[in-house]
Coordinates of C-alpha atoms and ligand atoms in Angstrom, one line a residue:
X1150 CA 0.0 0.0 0.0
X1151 CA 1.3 3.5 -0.9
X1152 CA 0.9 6.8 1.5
X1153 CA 0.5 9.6 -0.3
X1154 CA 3.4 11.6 -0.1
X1155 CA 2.3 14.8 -1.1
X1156 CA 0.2 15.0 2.2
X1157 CA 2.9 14.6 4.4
X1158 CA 4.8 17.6 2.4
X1159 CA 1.6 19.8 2.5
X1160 CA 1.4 19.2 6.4
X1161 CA 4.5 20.6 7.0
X1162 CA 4.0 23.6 4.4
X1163 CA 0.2 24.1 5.7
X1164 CA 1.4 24.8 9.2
X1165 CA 4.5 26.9 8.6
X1166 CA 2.3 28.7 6.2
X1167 CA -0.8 29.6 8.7
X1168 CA 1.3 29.8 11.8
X1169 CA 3.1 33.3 9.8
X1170 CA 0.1 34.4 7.9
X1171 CA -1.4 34.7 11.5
X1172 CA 1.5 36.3 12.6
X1173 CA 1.8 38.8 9.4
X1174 CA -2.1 39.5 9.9
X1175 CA -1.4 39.8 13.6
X1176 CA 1.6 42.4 12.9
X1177 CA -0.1 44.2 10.2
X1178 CA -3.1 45.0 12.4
X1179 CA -1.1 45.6 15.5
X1180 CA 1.4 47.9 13.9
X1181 CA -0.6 49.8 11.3
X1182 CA -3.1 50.3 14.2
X1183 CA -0.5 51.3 16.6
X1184 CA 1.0 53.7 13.9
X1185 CA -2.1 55.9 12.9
X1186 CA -3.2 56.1 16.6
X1187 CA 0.3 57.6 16.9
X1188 CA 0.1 59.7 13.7
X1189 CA -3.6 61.0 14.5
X1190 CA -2.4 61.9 18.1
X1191 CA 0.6 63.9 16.7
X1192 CA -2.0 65.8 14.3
X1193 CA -4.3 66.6 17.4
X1194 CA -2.0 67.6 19.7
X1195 CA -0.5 70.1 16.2
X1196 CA -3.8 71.7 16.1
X1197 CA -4.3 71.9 19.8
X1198 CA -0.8 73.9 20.0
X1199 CA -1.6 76.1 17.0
X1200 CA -5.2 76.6 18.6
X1201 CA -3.2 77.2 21.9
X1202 CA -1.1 79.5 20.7
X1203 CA -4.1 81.6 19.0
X1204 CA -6.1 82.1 22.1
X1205 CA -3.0 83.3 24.4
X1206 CA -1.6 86.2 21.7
X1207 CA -5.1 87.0 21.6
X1208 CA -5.7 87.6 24.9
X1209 CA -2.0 88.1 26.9
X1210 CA -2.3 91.3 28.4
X1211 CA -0.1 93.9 27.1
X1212 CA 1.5 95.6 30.5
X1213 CA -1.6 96.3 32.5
X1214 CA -1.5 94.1 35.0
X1215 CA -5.0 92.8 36.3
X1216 CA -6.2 94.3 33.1
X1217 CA -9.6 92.0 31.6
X1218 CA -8.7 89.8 29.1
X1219 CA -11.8 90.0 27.1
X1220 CA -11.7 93.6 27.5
X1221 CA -8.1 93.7 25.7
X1222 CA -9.3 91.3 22.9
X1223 CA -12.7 93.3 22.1
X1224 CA -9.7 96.0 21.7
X1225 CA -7.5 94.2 19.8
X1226 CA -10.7 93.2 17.3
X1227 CA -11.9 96.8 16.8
X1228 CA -8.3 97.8 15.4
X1229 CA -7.7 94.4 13.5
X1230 CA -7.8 96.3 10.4
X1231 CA -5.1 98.5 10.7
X1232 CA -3.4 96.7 13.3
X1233 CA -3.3 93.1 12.1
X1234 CA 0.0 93.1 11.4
X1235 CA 0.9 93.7 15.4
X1236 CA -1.9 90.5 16.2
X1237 CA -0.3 88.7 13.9
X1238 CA 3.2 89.2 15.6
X1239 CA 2.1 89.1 19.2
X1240 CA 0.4 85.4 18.3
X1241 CA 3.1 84.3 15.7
X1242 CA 6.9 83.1 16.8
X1243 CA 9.7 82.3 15.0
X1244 CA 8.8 78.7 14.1
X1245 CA 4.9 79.4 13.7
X1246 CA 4.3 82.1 11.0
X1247 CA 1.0 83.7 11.4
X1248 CA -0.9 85.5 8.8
X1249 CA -4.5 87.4 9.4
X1250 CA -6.6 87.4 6.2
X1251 CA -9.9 88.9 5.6
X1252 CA -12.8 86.7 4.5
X1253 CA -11.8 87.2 0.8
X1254 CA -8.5 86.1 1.2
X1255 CA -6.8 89.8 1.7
X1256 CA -3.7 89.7 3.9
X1257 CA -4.6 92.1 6.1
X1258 CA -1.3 91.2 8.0
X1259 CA 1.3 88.6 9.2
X1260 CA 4.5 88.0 11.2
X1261 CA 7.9 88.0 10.2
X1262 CA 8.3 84.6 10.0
X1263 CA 5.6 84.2 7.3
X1264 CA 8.1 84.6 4.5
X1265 CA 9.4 81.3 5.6
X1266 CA 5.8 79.6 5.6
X1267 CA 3.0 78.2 3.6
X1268 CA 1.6 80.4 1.5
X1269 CA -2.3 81.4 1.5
X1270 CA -4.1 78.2 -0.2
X1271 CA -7.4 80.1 -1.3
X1272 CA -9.3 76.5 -1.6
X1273 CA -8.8 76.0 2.3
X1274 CA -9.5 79.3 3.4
X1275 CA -13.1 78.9 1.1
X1276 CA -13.4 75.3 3.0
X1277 CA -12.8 77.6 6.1
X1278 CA -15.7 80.3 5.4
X1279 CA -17.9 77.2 4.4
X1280 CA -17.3 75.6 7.8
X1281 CA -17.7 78.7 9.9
X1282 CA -21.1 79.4 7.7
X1283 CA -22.4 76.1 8.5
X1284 CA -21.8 76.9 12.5
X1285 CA -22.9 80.2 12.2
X1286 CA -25.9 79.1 11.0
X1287 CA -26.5 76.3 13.6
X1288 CA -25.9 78.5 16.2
X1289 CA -28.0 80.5 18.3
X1290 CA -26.3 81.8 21.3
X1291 CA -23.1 84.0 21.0
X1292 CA -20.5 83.7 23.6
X1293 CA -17.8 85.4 24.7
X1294 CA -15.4 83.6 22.3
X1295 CA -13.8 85.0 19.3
X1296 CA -12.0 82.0 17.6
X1297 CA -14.6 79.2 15.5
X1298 CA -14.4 76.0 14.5
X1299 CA -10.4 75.2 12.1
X1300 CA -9.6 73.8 9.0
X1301 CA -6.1 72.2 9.5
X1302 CA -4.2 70.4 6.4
X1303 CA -0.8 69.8 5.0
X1304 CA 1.4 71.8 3.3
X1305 CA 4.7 70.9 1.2
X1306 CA 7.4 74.3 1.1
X1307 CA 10.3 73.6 -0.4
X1308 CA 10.3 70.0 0.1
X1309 CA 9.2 70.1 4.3
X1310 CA 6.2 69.5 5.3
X1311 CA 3.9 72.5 7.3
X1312 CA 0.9 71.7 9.2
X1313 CA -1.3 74.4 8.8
X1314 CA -4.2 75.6 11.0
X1315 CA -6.8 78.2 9.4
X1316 CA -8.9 79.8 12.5
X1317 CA -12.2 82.0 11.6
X1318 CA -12.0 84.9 13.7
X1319 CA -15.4 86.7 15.1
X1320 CA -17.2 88.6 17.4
X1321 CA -20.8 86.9 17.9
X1322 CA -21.9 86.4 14.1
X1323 CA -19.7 88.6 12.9
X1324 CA -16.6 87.2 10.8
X1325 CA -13.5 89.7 11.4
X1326 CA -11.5 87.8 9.9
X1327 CA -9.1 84.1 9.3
X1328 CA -5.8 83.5 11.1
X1329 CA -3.8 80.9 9.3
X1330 CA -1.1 79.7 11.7
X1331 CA 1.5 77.1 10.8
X1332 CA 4.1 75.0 12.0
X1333 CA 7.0 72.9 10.7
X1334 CA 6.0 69.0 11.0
X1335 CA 9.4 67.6 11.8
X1336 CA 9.8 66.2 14.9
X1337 CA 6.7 64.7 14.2
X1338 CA 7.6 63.1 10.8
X1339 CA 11.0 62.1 12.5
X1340 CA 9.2 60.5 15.2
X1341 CA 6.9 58.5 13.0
X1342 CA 9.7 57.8 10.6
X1343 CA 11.9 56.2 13.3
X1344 CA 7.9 54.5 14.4
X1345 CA 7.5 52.8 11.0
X1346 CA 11.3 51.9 11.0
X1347 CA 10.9 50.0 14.7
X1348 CA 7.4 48.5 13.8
X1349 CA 8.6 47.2 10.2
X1350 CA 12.3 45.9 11.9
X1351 CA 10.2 44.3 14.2
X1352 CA 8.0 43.0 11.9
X1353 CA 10.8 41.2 9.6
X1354 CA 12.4 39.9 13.4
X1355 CA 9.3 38.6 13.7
X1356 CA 8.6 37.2 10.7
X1357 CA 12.1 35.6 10.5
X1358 CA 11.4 34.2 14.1
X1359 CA 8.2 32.9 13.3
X1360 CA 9.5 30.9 10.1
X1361 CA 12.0 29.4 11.7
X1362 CA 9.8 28.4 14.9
X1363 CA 6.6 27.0 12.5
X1364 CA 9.0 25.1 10.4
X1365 CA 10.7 23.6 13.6
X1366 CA 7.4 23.0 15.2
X1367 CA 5.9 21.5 12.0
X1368 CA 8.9 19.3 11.4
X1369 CA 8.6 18.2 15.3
X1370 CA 4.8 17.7 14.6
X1371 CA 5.6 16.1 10.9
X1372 CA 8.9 13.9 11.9
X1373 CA 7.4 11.5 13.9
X1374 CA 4.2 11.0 12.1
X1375 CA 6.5 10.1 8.9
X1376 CA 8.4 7.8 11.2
X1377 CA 4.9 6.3 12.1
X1378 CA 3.8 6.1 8.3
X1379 CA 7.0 4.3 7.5
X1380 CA 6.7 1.8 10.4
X1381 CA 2.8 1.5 9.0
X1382 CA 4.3 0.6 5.9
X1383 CA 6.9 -2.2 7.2
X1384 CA 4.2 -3.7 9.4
X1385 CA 1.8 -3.5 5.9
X1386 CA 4.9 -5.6 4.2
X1387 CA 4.6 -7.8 6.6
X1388 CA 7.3 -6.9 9.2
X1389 CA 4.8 -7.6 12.0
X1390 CA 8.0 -7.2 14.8
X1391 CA 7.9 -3.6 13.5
X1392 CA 7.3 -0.9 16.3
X1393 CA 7.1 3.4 15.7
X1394 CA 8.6 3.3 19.4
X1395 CA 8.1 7.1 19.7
X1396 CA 9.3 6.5 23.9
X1397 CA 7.1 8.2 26.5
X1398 CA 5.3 11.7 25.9
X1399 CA 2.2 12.8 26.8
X1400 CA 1.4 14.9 23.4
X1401 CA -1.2 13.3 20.9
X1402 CA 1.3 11.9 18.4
X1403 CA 2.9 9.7 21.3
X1404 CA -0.2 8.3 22.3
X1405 CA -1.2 7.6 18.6
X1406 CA 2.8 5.7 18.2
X1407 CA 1.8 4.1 21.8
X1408 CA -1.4 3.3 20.5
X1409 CA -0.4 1.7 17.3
X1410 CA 2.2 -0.4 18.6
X1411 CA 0.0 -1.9 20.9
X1412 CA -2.0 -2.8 17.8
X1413 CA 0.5 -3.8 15.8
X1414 CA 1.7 -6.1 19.3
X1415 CA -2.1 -7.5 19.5
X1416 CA -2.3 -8.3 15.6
X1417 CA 1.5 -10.1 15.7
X1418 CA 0.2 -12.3 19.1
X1419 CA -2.9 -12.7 17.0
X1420 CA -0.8 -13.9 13.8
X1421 CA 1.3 -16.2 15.6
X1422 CA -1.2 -17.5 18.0
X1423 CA -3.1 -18.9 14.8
X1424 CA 0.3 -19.9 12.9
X1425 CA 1.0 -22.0 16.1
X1426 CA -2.6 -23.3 16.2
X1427 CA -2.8 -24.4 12.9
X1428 CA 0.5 -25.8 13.0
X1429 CA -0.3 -27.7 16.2
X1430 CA -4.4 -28.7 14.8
X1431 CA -2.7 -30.2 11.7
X1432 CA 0.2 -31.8 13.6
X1433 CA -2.1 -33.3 15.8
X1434 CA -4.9 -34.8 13.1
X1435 CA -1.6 -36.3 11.3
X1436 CA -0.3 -38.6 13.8
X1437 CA -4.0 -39.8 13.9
X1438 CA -4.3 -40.0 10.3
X1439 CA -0.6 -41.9 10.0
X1440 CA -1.6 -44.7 11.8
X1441 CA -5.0 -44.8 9.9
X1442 CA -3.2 -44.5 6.6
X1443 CA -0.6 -47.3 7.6
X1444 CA -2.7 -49.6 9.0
X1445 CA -5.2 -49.4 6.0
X1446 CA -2.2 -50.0 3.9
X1447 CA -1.5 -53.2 5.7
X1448 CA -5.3 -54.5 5.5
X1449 CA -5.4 -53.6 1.6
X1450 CA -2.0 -55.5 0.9
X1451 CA -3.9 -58.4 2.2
X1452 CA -1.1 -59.1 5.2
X1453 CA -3.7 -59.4 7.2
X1454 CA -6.3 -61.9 5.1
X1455 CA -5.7 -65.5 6.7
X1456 CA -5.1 -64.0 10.2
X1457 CA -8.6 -62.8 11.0
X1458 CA -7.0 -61.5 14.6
X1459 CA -4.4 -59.2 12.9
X1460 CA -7.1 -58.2 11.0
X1461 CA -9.8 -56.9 14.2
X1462 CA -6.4 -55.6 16.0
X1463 CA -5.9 -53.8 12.7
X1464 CA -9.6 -52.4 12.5
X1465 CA -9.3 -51.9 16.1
X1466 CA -6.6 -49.5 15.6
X1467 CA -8.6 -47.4 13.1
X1468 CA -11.7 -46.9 15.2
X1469 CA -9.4 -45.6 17.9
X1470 CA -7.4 -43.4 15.6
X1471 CA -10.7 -42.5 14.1
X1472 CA -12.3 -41.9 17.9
X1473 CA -9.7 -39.6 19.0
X1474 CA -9.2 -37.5 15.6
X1475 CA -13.2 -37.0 15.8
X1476 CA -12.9 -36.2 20.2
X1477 CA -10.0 -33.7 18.5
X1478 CA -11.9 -32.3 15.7
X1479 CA -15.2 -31.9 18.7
X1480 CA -12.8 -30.2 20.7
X1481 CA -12.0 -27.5 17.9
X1482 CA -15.1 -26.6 17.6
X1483 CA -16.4 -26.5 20.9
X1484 CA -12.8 -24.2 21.6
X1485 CA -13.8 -22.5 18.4
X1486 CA -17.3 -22.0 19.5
X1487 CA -16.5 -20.9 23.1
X1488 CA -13.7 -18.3 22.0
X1489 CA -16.2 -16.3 19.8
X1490 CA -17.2 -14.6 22.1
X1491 CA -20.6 -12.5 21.0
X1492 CA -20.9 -13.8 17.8
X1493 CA -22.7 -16.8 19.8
X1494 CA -24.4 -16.1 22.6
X1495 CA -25.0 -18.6 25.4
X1496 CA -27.7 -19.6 26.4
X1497 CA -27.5 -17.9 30.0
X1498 CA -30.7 -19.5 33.0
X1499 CA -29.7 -20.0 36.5
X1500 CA -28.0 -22.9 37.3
X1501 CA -27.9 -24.7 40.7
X1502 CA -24.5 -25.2 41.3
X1503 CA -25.4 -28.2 43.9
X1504 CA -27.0 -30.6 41.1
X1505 CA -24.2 -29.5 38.3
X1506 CA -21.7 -30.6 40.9
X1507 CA -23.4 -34.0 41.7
X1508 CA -24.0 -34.4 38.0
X1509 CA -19.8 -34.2 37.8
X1510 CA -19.7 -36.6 40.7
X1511 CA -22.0 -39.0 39.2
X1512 CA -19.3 -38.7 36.4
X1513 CA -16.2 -39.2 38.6
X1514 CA -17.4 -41.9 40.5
X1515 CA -17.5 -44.2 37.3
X1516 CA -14.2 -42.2 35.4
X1517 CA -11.9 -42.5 38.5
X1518 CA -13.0 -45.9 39.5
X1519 CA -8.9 -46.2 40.6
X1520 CA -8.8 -42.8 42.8
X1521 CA -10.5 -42.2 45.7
X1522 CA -12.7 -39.5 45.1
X1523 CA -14.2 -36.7 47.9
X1524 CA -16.9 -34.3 47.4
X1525 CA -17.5 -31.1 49.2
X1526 CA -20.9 -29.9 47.5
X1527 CA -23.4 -27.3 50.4
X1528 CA -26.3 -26.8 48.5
X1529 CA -28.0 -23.3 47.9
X1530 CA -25.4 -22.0 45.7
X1531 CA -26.1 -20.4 42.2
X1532 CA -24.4 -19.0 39.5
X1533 CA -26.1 -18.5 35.7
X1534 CA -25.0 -19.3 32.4
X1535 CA -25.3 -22.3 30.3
X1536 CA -25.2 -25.5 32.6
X1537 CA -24.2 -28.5 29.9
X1538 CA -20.6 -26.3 29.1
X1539 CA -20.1 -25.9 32.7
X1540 CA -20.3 -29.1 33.0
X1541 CA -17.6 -29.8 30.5
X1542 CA -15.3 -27.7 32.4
X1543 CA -15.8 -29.7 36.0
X1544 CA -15.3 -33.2 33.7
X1545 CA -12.1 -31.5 31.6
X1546 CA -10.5 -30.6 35.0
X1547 CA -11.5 -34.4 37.0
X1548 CA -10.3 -36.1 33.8
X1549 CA -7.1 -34.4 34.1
X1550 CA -7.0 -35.0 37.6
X1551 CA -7.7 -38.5 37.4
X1552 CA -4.8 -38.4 34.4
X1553 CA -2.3 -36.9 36.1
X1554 CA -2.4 -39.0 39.5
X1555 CA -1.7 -41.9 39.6
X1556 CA -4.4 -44.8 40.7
X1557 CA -5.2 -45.0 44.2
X1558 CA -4.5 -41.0 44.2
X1559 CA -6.9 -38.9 45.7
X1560 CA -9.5 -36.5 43.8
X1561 CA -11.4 -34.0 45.2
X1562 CA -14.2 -31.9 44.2
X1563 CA -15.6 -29.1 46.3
X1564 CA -18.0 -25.9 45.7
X1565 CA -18.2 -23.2 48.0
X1566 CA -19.4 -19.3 48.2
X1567 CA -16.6 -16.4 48.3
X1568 CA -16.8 -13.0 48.1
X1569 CA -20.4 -13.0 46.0
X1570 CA -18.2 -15.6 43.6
X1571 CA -18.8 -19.2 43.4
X1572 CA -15.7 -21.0 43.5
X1573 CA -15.2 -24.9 42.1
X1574 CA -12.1 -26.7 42.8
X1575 CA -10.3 -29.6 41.6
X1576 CA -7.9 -30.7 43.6
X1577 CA -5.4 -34.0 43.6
X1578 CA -2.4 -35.5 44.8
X1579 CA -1.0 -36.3 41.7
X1580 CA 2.5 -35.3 40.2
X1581 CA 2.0 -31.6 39.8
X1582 CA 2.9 -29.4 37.0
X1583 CA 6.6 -28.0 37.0
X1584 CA 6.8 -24.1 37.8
X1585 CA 7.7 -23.2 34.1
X1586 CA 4.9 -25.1 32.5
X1587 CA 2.8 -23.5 35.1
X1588 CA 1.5 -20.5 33.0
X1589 CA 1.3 -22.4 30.0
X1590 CA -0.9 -25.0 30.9
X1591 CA -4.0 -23.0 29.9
X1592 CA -2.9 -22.5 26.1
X1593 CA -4.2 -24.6 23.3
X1594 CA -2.3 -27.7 22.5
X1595 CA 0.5 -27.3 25.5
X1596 CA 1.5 -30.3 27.6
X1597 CA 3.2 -30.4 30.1
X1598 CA 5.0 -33.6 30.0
X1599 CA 4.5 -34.3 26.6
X1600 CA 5.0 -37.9 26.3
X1601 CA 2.9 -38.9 29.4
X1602 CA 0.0 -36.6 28.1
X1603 CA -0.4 -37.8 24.8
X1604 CA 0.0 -41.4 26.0
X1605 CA -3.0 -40.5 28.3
X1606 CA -4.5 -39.5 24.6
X1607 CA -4.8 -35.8 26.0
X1608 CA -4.5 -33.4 23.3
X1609 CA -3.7 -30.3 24.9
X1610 CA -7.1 -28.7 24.1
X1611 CA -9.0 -30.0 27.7
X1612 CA -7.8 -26.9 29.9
X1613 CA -8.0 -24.2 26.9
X1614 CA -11.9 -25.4 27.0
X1615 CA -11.7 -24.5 30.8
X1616 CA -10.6 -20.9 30.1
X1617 CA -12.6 -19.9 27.1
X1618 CA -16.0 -21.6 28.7
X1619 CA -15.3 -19.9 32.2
X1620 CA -14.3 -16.4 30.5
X1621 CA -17.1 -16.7 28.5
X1622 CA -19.2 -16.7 31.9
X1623 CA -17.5 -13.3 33.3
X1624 CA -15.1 -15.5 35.6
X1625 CA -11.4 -16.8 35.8
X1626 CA -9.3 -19.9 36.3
X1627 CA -6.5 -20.2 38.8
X1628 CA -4.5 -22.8 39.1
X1629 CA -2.2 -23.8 42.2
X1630 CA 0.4 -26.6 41.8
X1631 CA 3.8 -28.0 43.3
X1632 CA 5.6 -30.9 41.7
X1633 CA 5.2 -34.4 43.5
X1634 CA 2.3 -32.7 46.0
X1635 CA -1.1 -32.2 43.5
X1636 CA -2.6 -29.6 42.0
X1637 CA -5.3 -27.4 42.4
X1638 CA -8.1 -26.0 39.7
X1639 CA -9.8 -23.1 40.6
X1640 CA -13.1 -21.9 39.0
X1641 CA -14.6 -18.7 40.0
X1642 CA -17.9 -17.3 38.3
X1643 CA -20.0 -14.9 39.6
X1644 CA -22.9 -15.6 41.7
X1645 CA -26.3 -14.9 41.9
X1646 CA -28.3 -13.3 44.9
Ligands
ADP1374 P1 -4.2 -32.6 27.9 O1 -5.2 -33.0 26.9 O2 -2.8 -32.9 27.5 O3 -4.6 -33.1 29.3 P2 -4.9 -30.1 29.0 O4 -5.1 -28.8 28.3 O5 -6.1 -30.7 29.7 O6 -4.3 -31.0 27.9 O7 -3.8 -29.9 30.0 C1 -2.6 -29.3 29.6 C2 -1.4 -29.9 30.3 O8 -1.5 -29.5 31.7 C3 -1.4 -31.3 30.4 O9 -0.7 -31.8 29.3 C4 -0.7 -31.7 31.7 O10 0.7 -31.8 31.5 C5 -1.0 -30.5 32.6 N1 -2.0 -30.8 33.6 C6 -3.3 -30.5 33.5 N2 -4.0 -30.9 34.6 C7 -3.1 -31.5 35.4 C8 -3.1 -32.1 36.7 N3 -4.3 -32.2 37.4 N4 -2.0 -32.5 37.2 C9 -0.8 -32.4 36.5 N5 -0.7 -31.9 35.3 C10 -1.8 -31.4 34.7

């Protein structure tokens, strides 16, 4: 099977790619934000200076001290005509020409410093009338205040830039005249040029950093998934011993790497578990089917025609060849049938333990006719589940007992209550099971002593019946043994009431 490559590529690409377009977005709002609040602040606080400056040469008193301001402006109006050119120095200083025009643009005078200034722009100063019209109009009650509503703009002389503030000037209704005040823009250009220099420096850092972490991040992110795929792809060739072995993390690709190898570890037990048990099914129906085949071959070469004795031994032999290949073949299926699982139900009623443990002693008494066989049976226990496969389990484990110890041996069976369980033993003084068999005794087709068993015709399926029948029930075997001293069976299902 083939991963798409392309993906991987495009994983690593899409994330580098989103994590800086978020962080050129992020900048570009941030810092063009930042910037015109800066740049509209420096224009306000212009005009507020200009305006500033307006209002105190209009009304600083000349000597008198204590003298009324509005007293000395209502003179300074009445002689604006002839004595603009004094206003117009008093407000102006050397870095802010002023120049006083009359409505139709007539400079009726200006400061010194004008020369060096904007010159009247006719357009503004008709955008000026037009806005002091509008609030003339709207207005209804006249204070005492003699400067209206500006126009302020920008203006280019000789390559510097002026911002320049035009200021109606009136008494009530009256329009005396416009003050056009200006100032040179250069600390503040300065300050927004060294602004724009930070914010795009910043910007590039930025940028530069974030490429560099969203590539490592994506490759961290990316690396170990294509070390996953690639592992996918050994296991998919059939390397089942294959693991992505990511080690311990607690991030989302780890658990996906821990989670996969734990599926690929299932699938490989799974694989060889059925290799092994098809290797050890066959193995066993051939010994069977040897014998069957080599004795035939005898009977149909006719060794056995005058000798009418060789002849039943010979057909003897098949029907027991034939007997234990069909117990075998029975066995399969009833393992096969018990290790489904939900694909067939059991058929689940309450079951009185007392009468399926008298059934099994009914059983012993004639199987173990050599053994001397004890029972331990209080009735008024109860378990549920399907009665004729528990069965089979109490007469796998007393067959076995009765195998494995040796005649005159003792056998006992015993039921009791523990813990809400119900708990069936088998328990004998037979030869025991060595340590290192000891876990292995419940797997299909293992034996113990492998020579002894078979001789016994066990075929290693008997105690794998035990497991899958009792799991199948919600309970567990247990099995206690020492060599030379007996062992132990333990069933525990759950119990009822
Ligand atoms: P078998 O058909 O060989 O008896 P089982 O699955 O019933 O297969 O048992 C597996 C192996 O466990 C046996 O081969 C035997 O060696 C060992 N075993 C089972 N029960 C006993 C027992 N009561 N005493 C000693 N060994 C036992």
């Amino acid at each position: 099977m083939q991963f798409p490559m392309a993906r991987r590529r495009s994983l690593r690409f899409h994330l580098g790619v989103s994590f800086v377009g978020v962080l050129v977005l992020t900048l570009l709002v941030v810092g063009s934000g930042l910037y015109f609040m800066v740049g509209r602040y420096l224009v306000r606080a212009g005009v507020q200076r200009l305006r500033y400056l307006a209002v105190v040469g209009l009304h600083r008193p000349d000597n008198d001290v204590g003298a009324d301001p509005d007293a000395e402006v209502d003179a300074r109006l009445e002689d604006l005509d002839r004595d603009a050119s004094v206003l117009a120095a008093r407000i102006g200083t050397r870095l802010v020409p002023v120049c006083i025009v009359s409505e139709d643009g007539t400079v009726l005078g200006a400061s010194r410093s004008v020369r060096h200034g904007p010159a009247l722009d006719m357009r503004r100063l008709r955008q000026a009338r037009a806005a002091w019209r509008i609030q003339a109009a709207r207005k209804s009650r006249w204070g005492r205040r003699v400067l209206g509503p500006g126009v302020f703009y920008f203006d280019i002389v000789r390559g510097r830039r002026w911002q320049v503030l035009i200021l109606p000037v009136h008494r009530g209704p009256q329009l005396l005249a416009f003050l056009q005040l200006s100032q040179r823009w250069r600390e503040q250009d300065e300050l927004l040029a060294t602004l724009r220099f930070y914010l795009i420096g910043a910007g590039i850092l930025a940028i530069a950093f974030g490429l560099l972490a969203s590539f490592t991040l994506a490759r961290g992110i990316a690396a170990p998934l294509e070390h996953l795929a690639a592992t996918a792809r050994r296991v998919a060739s059939g390397d089942l011993g294959a693991r992505a072995r990511l080690g311990p993390g607690d991030d989302e690709v780890s658990s996906v790497a821990e989670a996969f190898d734990h599926m690929v570890e299932r699938v490989q037990a799974s694989f060889q578990a059925q290799r092994r048990f098809v290797a050890d099914a066959s193995h066993e129906l051939k010994t069977p089917l040897t014998a069957i085949a080599g004795t035939a071959e005898v009977l149909a070469l006719g060794a056995a025609d005058d000798a009418p004795e060789k002849r039943a031994r010979a057909l003897a032999t098949i029907g027991r060849e034939v007997d234990k290949m069909s117990a075998l073949v029975g066995d399969l299926l009833l393992l096969s049938r018990a290790e489904q699982g939900d694909e067939a139900p059991i058929d689940v009623r309450p079951i009185d333990v007392h009468a399926l443990v008298e059934e099994a002693a009914a059983y012993a008494q004639v199987a173990g006719r050599a053994h001397r066989f004890q029972l331990d049976n209080p009735p008024g226990l109860w378990t549920r589940g399907d009665a004729s496969q528990l069965s089979r389990v109490l007469r796998n484990l007393l067959d076995n007992a009765f195998k494995y110890t040796p005649a005159g041996g003792s056998v006992e069976l015993r039921s009791r209550a523990e813990d809400g369980q119900i708990v069936l033993e088998v328990a004998d003084n037979g030869g025991g099971i060595d340590p290192t068999d000891l876990p292995y005794v419940f797997d299909r087709f293992y034996r113990a002593d492998r020579s002894r068993s078979r001789r016994t015709g066990g075929s290693g399926l008997g105690l794998a019946i035990v497991r899958a029948i009792v799991e199948r029930h919600g309970g567990r075997v247990a099995v206690q043994s020492s060599v030379g001293q007996g062992s132990c069976f333990c069933v525990f299902l759950p119990g009822v009431g």
